[in-house]
Coordinates of C-alpha atoms in Angstrom, one line a residue:
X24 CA 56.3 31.3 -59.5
X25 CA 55.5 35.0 -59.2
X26 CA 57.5 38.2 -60.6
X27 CA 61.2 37.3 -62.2
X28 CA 62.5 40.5 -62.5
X29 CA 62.7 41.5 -58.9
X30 CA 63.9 45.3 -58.0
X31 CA 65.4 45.7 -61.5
X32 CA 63.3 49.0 -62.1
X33 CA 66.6 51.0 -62.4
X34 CA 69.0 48.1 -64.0
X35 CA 70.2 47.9 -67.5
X36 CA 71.3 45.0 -70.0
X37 CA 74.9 46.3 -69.5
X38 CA 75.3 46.0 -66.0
X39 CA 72.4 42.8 -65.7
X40 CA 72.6 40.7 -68.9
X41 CA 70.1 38.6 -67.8
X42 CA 67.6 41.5 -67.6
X43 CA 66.0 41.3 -70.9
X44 CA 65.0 37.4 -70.8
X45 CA 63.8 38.0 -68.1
X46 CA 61.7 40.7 -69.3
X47 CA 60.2 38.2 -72.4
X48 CA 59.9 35.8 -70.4
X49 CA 57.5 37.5 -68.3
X50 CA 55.7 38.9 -71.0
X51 CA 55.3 35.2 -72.6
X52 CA 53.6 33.9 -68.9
X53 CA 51.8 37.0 -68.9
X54 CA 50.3 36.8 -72.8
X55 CA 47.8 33.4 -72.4
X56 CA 48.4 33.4 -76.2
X57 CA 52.0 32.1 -76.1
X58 CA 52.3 28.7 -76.8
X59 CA 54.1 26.3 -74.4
X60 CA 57.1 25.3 -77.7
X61 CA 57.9 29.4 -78.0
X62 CA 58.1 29.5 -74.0
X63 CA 60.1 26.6 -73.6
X64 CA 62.2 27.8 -76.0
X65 CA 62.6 30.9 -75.0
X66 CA 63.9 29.5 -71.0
X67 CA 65.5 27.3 -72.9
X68 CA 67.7 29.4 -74.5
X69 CA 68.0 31.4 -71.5
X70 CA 69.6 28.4 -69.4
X71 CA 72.0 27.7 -72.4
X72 CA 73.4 31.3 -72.4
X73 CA 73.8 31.6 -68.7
X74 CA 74.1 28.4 -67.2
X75 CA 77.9 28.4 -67.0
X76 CA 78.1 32.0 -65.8
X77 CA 79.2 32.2 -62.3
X78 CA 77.3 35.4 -61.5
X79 CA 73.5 33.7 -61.7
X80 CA 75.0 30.3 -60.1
X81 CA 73.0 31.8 -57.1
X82 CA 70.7 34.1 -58.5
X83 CA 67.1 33.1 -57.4
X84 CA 66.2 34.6 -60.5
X85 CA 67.6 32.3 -62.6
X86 CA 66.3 29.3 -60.4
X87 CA 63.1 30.2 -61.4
X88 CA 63.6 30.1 -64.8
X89 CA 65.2 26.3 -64.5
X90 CA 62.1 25.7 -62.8
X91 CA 59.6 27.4 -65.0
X92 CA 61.6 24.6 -68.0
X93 CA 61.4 22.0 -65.5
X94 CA 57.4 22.7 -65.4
X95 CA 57.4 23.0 -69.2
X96 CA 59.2 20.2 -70.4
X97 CA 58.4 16.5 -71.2
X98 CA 62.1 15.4 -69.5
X99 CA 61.9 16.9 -66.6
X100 CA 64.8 14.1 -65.2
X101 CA 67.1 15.9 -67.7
X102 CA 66.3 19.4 -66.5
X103 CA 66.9 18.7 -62.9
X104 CA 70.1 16.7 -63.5
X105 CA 70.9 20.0 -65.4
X106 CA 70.6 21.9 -62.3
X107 CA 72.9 19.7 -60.4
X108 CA 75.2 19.2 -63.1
X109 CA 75.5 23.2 -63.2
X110 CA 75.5 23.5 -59.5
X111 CA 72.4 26.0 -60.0
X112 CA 71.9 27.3 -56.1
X113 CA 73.2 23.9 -55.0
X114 CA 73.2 25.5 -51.6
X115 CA 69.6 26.7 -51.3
X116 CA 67.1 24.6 -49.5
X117 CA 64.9 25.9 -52.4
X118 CA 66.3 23.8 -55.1
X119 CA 65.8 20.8 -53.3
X120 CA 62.3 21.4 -52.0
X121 CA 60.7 22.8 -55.1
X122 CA 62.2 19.9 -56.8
X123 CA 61.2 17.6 -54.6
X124 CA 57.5 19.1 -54.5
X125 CA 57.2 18.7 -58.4
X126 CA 58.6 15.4 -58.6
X127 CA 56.0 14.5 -55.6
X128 CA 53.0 15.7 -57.8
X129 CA 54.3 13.6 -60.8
X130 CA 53.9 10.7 -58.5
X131 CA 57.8 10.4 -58.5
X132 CA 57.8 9.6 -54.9
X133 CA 61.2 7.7 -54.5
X134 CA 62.7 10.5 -56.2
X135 CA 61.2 13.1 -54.4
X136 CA 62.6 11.5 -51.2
X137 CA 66.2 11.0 -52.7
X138 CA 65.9 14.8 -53.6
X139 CA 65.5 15.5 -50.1
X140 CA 68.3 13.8 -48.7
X141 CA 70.4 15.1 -51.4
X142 CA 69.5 18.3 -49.8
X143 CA 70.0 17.6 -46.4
X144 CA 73.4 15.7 -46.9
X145 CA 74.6 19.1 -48.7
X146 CA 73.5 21.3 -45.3
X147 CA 71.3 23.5 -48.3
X148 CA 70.5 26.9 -46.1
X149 CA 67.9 27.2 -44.6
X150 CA 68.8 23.6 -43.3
X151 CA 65.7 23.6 -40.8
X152 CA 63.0 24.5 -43.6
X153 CA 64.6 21.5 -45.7
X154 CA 63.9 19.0 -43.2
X155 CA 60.7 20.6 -41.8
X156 CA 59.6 20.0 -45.6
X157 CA 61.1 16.5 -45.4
X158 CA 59.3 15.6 -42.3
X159 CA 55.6 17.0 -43.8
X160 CA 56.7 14.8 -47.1
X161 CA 57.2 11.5 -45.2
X162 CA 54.4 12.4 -43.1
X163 CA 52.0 12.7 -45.9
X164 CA 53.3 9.2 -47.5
X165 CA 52.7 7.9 -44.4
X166 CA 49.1 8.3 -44.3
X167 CA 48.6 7.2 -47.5
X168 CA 49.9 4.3 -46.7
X169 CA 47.9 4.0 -43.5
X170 CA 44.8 4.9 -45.4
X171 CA 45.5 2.4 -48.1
X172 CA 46.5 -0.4 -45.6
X173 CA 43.3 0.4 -43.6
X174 CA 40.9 -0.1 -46.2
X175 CA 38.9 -3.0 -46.4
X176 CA 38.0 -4.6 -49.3
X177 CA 37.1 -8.3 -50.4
X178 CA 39.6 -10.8 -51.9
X179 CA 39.5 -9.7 -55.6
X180 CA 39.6 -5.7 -54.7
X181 CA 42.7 -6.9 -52.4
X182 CA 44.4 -9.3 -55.5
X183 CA 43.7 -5.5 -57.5
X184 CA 45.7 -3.6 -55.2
X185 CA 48.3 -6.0 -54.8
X186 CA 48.8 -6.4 -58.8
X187 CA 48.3 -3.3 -60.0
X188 CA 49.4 -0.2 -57.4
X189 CA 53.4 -1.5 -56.8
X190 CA 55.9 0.8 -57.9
X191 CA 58.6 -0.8 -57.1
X192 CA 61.3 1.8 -57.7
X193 CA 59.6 3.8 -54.7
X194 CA 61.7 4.2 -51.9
X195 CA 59.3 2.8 -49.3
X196 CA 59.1 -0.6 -51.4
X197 CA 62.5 -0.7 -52.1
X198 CA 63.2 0.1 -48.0
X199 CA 61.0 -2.4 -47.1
X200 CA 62.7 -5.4 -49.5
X201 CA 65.8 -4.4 -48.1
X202 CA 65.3 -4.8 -44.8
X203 CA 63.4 -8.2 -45.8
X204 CA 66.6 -9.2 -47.3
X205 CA 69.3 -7.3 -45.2
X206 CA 70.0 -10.7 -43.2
X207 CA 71.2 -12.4 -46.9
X208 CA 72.8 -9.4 -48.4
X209 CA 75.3 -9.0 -45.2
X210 CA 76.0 -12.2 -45.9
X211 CA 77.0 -12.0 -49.6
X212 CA 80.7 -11.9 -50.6
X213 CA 82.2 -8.2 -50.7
X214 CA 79.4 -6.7 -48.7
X215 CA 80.8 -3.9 -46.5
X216 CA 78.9 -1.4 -44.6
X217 CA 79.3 1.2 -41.5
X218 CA 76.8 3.2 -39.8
X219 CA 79.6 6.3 -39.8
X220 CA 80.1 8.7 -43.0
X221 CA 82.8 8.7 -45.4
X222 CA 85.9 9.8 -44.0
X223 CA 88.6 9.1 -46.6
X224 CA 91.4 11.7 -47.6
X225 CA 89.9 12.2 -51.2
X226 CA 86.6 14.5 -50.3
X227 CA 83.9 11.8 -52.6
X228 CA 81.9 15.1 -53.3
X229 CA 84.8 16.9 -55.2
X230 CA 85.8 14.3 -57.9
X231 CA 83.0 15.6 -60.0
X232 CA 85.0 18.5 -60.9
X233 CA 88.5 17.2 -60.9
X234 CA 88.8 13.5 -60.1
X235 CA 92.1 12.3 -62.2
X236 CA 94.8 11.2 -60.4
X237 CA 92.9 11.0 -57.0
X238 CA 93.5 8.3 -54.7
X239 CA 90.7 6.5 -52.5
X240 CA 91.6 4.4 -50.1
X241 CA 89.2 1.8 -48.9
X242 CA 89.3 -1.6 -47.3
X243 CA 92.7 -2.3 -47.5
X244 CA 92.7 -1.1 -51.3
X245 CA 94.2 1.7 -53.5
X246 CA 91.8 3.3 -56.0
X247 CA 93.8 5.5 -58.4
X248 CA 91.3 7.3 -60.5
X249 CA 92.2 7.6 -64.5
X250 CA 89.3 10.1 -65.1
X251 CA 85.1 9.8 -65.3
X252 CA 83.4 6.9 -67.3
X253 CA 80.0 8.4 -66.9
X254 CA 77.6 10.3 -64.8
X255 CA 73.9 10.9 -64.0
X256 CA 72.0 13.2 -61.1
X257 CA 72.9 11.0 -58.1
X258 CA 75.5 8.8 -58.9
X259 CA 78.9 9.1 -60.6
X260 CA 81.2 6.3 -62.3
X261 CA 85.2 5.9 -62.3
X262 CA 87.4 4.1 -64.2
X263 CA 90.3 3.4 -61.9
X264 CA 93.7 1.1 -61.6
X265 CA 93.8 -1.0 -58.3
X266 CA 97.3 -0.3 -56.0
X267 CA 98.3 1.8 -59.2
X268 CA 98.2 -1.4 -61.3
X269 CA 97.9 -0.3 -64.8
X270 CA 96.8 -4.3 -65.5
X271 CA 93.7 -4.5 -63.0
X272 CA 91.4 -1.9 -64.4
X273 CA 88.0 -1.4 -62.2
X274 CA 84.6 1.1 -62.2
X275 CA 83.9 2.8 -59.1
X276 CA 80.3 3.9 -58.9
X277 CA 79.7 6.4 -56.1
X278 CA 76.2 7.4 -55.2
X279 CA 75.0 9.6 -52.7
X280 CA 72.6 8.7 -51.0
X281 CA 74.2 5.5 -50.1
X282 CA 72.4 2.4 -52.2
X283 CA 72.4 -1.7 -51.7
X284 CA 69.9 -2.2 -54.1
X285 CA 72.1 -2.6 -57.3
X286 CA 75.0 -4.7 -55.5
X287 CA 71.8 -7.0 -54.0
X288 CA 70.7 -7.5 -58.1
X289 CA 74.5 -8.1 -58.5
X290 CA 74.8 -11.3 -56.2
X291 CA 71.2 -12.1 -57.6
X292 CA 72.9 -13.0 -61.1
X293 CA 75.9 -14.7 -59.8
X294 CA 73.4 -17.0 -57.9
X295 CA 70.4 -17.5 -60.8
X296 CA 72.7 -17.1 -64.2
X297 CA 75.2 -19.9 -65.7
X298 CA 78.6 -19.3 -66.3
X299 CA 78.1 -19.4 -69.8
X300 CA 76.2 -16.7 -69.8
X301 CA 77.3 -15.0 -66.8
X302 CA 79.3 -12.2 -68.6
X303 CA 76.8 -10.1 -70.2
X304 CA 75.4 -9.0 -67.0
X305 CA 78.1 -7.0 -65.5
X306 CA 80.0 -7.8 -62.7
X307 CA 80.2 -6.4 -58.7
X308 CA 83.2 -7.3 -56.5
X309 CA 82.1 -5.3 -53.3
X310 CA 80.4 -2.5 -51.9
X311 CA 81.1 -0.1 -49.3
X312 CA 78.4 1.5 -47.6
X313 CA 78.3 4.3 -45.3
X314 CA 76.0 6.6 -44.0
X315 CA 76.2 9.4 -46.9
X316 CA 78.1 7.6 -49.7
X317 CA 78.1 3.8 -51.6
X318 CA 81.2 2.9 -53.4
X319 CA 80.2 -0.2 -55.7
X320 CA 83.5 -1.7 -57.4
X321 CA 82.4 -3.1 -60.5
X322 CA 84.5 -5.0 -63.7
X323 CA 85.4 -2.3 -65.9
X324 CA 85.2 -2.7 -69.8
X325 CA 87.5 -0.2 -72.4
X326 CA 85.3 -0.7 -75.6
X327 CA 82.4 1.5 -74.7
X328 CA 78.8 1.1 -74.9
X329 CA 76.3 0.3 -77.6
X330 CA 75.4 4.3 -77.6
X331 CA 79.1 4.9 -78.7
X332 CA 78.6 2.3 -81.6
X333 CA 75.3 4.5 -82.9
X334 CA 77.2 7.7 -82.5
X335 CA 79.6 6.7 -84.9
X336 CA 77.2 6.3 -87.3
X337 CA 75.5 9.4 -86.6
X338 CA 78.9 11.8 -86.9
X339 CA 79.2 10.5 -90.6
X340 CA 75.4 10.6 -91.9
X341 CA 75.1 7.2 -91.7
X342 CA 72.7 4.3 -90.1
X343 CA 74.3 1.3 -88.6
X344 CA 73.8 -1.8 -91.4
X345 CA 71.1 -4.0 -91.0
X346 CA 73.0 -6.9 -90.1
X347 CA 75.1 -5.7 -87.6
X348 CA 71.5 -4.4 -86.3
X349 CA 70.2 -8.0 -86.9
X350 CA 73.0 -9.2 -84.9
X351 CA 73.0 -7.0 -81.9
X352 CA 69.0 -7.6 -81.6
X353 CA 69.7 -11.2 -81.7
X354 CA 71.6 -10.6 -78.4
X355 CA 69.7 -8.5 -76.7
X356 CA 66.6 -10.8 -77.3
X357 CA 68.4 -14.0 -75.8
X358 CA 69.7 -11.7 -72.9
X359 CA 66.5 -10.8 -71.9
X360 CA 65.0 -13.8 -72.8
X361 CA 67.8 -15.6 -69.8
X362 CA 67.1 -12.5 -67.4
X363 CA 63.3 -13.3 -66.9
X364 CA 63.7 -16.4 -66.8
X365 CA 64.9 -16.6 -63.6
X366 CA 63.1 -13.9 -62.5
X367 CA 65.0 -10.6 -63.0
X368 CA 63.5 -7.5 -64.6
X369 CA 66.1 -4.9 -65.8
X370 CA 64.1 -1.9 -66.1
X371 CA 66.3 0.4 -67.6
X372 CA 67.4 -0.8 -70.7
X373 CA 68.7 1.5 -73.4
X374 CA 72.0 2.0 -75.3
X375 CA 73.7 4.1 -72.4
X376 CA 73.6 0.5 -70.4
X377 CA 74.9 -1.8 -72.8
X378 CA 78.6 -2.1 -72.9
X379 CA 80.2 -3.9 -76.1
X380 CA 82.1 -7.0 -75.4
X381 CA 85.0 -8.3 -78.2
X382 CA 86.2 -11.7 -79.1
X383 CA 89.9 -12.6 -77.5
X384 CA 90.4 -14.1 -80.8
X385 CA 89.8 -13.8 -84.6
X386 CA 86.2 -14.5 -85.0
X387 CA 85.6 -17.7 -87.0
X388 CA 81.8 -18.8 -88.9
X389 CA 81.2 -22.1 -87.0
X390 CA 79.8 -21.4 -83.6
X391 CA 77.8 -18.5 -84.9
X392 CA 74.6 -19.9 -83.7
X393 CA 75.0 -21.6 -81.1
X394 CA 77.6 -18.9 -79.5
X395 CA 80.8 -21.1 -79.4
X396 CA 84.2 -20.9 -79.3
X397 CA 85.3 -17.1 -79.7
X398 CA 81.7 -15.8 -80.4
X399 CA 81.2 -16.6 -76.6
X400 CA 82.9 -13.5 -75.7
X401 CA 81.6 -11.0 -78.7
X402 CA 78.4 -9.2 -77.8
X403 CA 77.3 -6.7 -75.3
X404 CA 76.9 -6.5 -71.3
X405 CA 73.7 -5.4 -69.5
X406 CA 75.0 -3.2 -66.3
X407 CA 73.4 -0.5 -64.5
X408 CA 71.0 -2.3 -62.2
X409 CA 69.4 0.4 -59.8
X410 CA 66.3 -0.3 -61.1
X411 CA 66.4 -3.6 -61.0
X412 CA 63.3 -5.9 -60.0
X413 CA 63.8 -9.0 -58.3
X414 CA 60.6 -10.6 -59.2
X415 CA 61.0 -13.5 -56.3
X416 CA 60.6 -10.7 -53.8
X417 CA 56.8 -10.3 -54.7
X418 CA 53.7 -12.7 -54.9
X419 CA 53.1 -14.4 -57.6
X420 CA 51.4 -13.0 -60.8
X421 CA 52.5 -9.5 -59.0
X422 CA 52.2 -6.2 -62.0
X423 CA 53.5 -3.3 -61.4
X424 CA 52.1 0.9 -61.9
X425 CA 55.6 3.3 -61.7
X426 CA 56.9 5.2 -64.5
X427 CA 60.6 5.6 -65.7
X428 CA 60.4 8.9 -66.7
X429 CA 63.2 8.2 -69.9
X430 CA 62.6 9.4 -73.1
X431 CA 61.7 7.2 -76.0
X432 CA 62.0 4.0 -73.2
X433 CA 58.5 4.4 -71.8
X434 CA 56.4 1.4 -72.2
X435 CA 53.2 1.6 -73.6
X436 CA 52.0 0.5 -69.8
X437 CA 53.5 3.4 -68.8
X438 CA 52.3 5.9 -71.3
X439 CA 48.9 4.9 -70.7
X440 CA 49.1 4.3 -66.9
X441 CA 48.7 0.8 -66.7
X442 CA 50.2 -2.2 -65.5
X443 CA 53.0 -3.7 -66.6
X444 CA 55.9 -6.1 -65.9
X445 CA 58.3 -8.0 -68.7
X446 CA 56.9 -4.7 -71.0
X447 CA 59.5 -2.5 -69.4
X448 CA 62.2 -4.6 -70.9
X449 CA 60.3 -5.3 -73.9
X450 CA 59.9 -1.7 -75.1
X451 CA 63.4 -0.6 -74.0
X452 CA 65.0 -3.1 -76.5
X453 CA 62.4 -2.1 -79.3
X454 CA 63.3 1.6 -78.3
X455 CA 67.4 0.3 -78.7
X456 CA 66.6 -1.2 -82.5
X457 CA 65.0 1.3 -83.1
X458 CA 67.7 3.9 -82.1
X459 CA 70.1 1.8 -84.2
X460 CA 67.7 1.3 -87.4
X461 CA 66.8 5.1 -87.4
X462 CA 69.4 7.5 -85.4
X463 CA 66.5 9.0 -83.1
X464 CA 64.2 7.9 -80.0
X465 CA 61.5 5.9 -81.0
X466 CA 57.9 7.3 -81.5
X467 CA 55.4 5.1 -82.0
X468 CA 51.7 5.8 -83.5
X469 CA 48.1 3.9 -83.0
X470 CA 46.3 2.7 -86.0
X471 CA 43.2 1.1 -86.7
X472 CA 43.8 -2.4 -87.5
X473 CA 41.1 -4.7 -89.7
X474 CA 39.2 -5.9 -87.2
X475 CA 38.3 -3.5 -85.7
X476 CA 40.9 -2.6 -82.9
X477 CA 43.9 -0.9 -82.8
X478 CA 48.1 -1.9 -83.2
X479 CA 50.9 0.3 -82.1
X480 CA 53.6 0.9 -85.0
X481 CA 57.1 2.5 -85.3
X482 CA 56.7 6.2 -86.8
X483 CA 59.1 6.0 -89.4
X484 CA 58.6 3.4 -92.8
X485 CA 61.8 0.5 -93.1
X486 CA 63.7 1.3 -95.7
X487 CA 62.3 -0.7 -99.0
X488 CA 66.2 -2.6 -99.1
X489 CA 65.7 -3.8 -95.5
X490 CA 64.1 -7.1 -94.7
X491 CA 60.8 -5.3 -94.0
X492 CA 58.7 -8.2 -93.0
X493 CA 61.5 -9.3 -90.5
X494 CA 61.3 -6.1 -88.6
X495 CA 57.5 -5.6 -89.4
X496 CA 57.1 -9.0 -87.0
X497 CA 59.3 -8.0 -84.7
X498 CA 57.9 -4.3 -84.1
X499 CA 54.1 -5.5 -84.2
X500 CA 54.5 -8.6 -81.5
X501 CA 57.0 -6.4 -79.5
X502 CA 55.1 -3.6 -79.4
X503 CA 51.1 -5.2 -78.8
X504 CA 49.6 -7.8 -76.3
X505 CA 53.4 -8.4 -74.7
X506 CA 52.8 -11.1 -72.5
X507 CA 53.0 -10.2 -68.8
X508 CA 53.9 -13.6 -67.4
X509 CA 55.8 -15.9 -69.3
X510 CA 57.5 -14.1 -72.5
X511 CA 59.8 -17.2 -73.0
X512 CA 58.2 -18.6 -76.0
X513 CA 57.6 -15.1 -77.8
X514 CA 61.6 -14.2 -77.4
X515 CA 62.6 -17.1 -78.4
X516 CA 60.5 -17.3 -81.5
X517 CA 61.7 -13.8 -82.6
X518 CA 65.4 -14.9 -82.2
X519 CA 65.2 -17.9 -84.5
X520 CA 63.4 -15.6 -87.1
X521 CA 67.0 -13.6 -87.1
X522 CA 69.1 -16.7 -86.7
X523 CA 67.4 -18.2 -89.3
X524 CA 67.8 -15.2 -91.5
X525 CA 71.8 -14.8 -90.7
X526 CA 71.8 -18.6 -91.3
X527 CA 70.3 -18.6 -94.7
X528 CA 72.9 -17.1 -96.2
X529 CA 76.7 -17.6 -95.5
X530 CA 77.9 -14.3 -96.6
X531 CA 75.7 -12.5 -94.1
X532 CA 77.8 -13.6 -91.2
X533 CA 81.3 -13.0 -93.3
X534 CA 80.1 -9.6 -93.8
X535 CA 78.9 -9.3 -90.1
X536 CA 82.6 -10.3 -88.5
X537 CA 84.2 -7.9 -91.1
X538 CA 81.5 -5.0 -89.8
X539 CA 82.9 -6.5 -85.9
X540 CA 86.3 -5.9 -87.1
X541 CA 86.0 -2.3 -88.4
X542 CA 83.8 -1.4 -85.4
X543 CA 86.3 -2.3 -83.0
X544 CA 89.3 -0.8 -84.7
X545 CA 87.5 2.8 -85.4
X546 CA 86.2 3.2 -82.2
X547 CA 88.9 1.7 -80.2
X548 CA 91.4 4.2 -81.8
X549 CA 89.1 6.6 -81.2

């Protein structure tokens, strides 16, 4: 990255505050004794003093150093999205195509792209190096993809390449499905799109900083915006009333870059998934696309995610009970157990996208089981579906060689570069139990088993009052030989080992609508 303390021979700490991190920090890159934790720590701290000062918003300087922790850290997703979020030189070309470089040499190609047109749609300075650095980018993929569509190999080396080299988050895969698809999608209900930019009275690119109390207007429709319901790097989401009507409460997702992809895996559940158990996928009624924004209106639920139930927890010193954790894995084990079964892969599953669904009604014992009466509407809702994977898209017996890049959520595919498919899913909801057994991200070890290979296992022991074998069998068949093709049977045998648990005793579930009660009172008046 070269020097960081450019022409600051004559400064001082008074007049340049930065000055003397700078000064270590140099030192540290300069001393090939520091270790990577004290330098990390050291930028870190940096960023967290200075990142909301308006004097080194556009200091180069300070770029760097967001760059050096980018280079340095195991979540690098995090660090960029902490650039953005701080508007760190958001008008530089720089940001955008160092960014973009890195995430290119992770192999983070789709991103890289995205990063790009962030740039470009922002008009960073120097405009013409950003999208001479664009060009060379999409110039290089190409030729990979000519070199790799030129080769020529046998039937077996072929099958290889097809199975194991798809990522299917990449932008060219994901460009290509969509325009296989285009002539359904702009046929499905709701779909609206125009080859024209966002024009509306409400600027989309300033609700970030003050969005309550805005009005969008679009197609025929009122949008008044009651304040943000969450955010990420390229996408933002609303909560909003519909022509001011405090009754019909919706979530407006706006994403620049405009996207299709998650309203396509929208119209995918209507068509594949029951009524029955329709509602714990989310819901889409339209998108609007344009050339430099999508607006997805989606149903909007009050009561939180499953990330707000842990945090509850976690502010009094406490662990969520085991059988409100039985109960909740329960759920998310028939959820994904109905998803890939007709051929959806989530891909992103974690607390942050599971939203907690309530009973109308006072929850009663019969129907438990079988999800009846008013257990039909208690549980949770899978929604964020950008990285969804519509399995029908690709050939048969099709694996796939991308990685997530979310903490504590990477497979063990992933982490050891191989294939995977259903695992993506599969680890997410071990990496959700865990998060709700333990408080933290789950880290898992290798160990030597008897005969002479080797299981994964959770870090940290079960508590000796838990029902350790339960979860013992649920971590090791989880967590080792997942099956890659057909995981019905597996889910479905780990769900009857918890129903029959809950089952075996009645006070289990008494105790478990009582734990529903006080959850939804505490952090609904919260």
């Amino acid at each position: 990255m070269g020097t960081l303390h450019h022409s600051t021979a004559f400064r001082t700490a008074v007049d340049d505050p930065i000055l003397p991190f700078l000064r270590s920090i140099q030192i540290a890159l300069e001393d090939f004794k520091c270790s990577t934790p004290n330098l990390s720590k050291l930028l870190k701290d940096c960023i967290d003093k200075f990142k909301d000062n308006h004097r080194y918003r556009n200091d180069p300087r300070f770029l760097k150093i967001w760059f050096l922790y980018m280079d340095a850290s195991a979540d690098f997703d995090s660090v960029f999205k902490g650039m953005l979020n701080s508007n760190i030189c958001a008008n530089d070309a720089s940001l955008y195509v160092y960014s973009a470089c890195f995430f290119e040499a992770k192999g983070r190609l789709c991103d890289a792209n995205t990063i790009y047109k962030l740039g470009i749609s922002k008009n960073a300075e120097p405009v013409k190096w950003l999208k001479k650095a664009h060009t060379l980018f999409l110039s290089r993929i190409s030729e990979i993809c000519n070199a790799a569509s030129s080769q020529k190999v046998d039937h077996i080396e072929s099958a290889t390449l097809e199975n194991n080299c798809i990522n299917p988050w990449e932008t060219s895969t994901m460009n290509d499905l969509l325009k296989k698809i285009n002539p359904l999608i702009t046929k499905f209900d709701g779909y609206r799109s125009s080859t024209k930019s966002y024009t509306g009275k409400v600027a989309l690119s300033t609700l970030k900083s003050a969005s309550r109390n805005k009005v969008i207007e679009i197609g025929g429709m009122k949008y008044h915006i009651k304040g943000c319901a969450g955010q990420g790097g390229f996408a933002q989401v609303y909560k909003a009333n519909v022509n001011n009507d405090s009754d019909d409460v919706v979530a407006l997702k706006i994403q620049k870059p405009a996207f299709a992809w998650e309203f396509y895996m929208y119209r995918q559940l209507d068509q594949r998934i029951s009524g029955r158990e329709r509602s714990s996928y989310g819901f889409a009624h339209r998108v609007h696309l344009f050339s430099d924004f999508s607006i997805l209106v989606c149903n909007y639920l009050a009561h939180g995610t499953l990330q707000d139930v842990i945090n509850s927890y976690v502010v009094i010193g406490k662990s969520m009970e085991e059988v409100l954790c039985i109960y909740y894995t329960t759920e998310m084990l028939h959820m994904i157990e109905t998803l890939h079964d007709v051929g959806l892969i989530h891909g992103d599953f974690k607390p942050d996208n599971l939203l907690v669904r309530y009973a109308s009604g006072n929850l009663t014992e019969d129907g438990f089981l079988d999800r009846t009466g008013s257990w039909h509407d208690q549980g949770l809702c899978l929604v964020d579906w950008g990285r969804g994977i519509d399995l029908r898209l690709f050939p048969d017996h099709t694996t796939f060689k991308a990685d997530c890049r979310t903490s504590g959520f990477r497979c063990i595919e992933m982490q050891e570069s191989k294939p995977w498919k259903f695992q993506v899913d599969a680890y997410g909801l071990c990496g959700v139990v865990y998060v709700m057994l333990h408080n933290s991200y789950m880290q898992i070890v290798k160990k030597e088993s008897s005969d002479g290979g080797s299981l994964y296992h959770p870090r940290l022991p079960f508590k000796r009052y838990w029902n350790v074998e339960l979860w013992k069998n649920f971590f090791s068949k989880m967590l080792n030989n997942y099956p890659s093709h057909d995981d019905k049977r597996l889910l479905q045998e780990l769900k009857k080992s918890f129903e029959d648990y809950m089952n075996s005793d009645p006070q289990l579930i008494r105790k478990l609508k009582e734990l529903l009660v006080k959850q939804r009172v505490s952090l609904c008046s919260a």
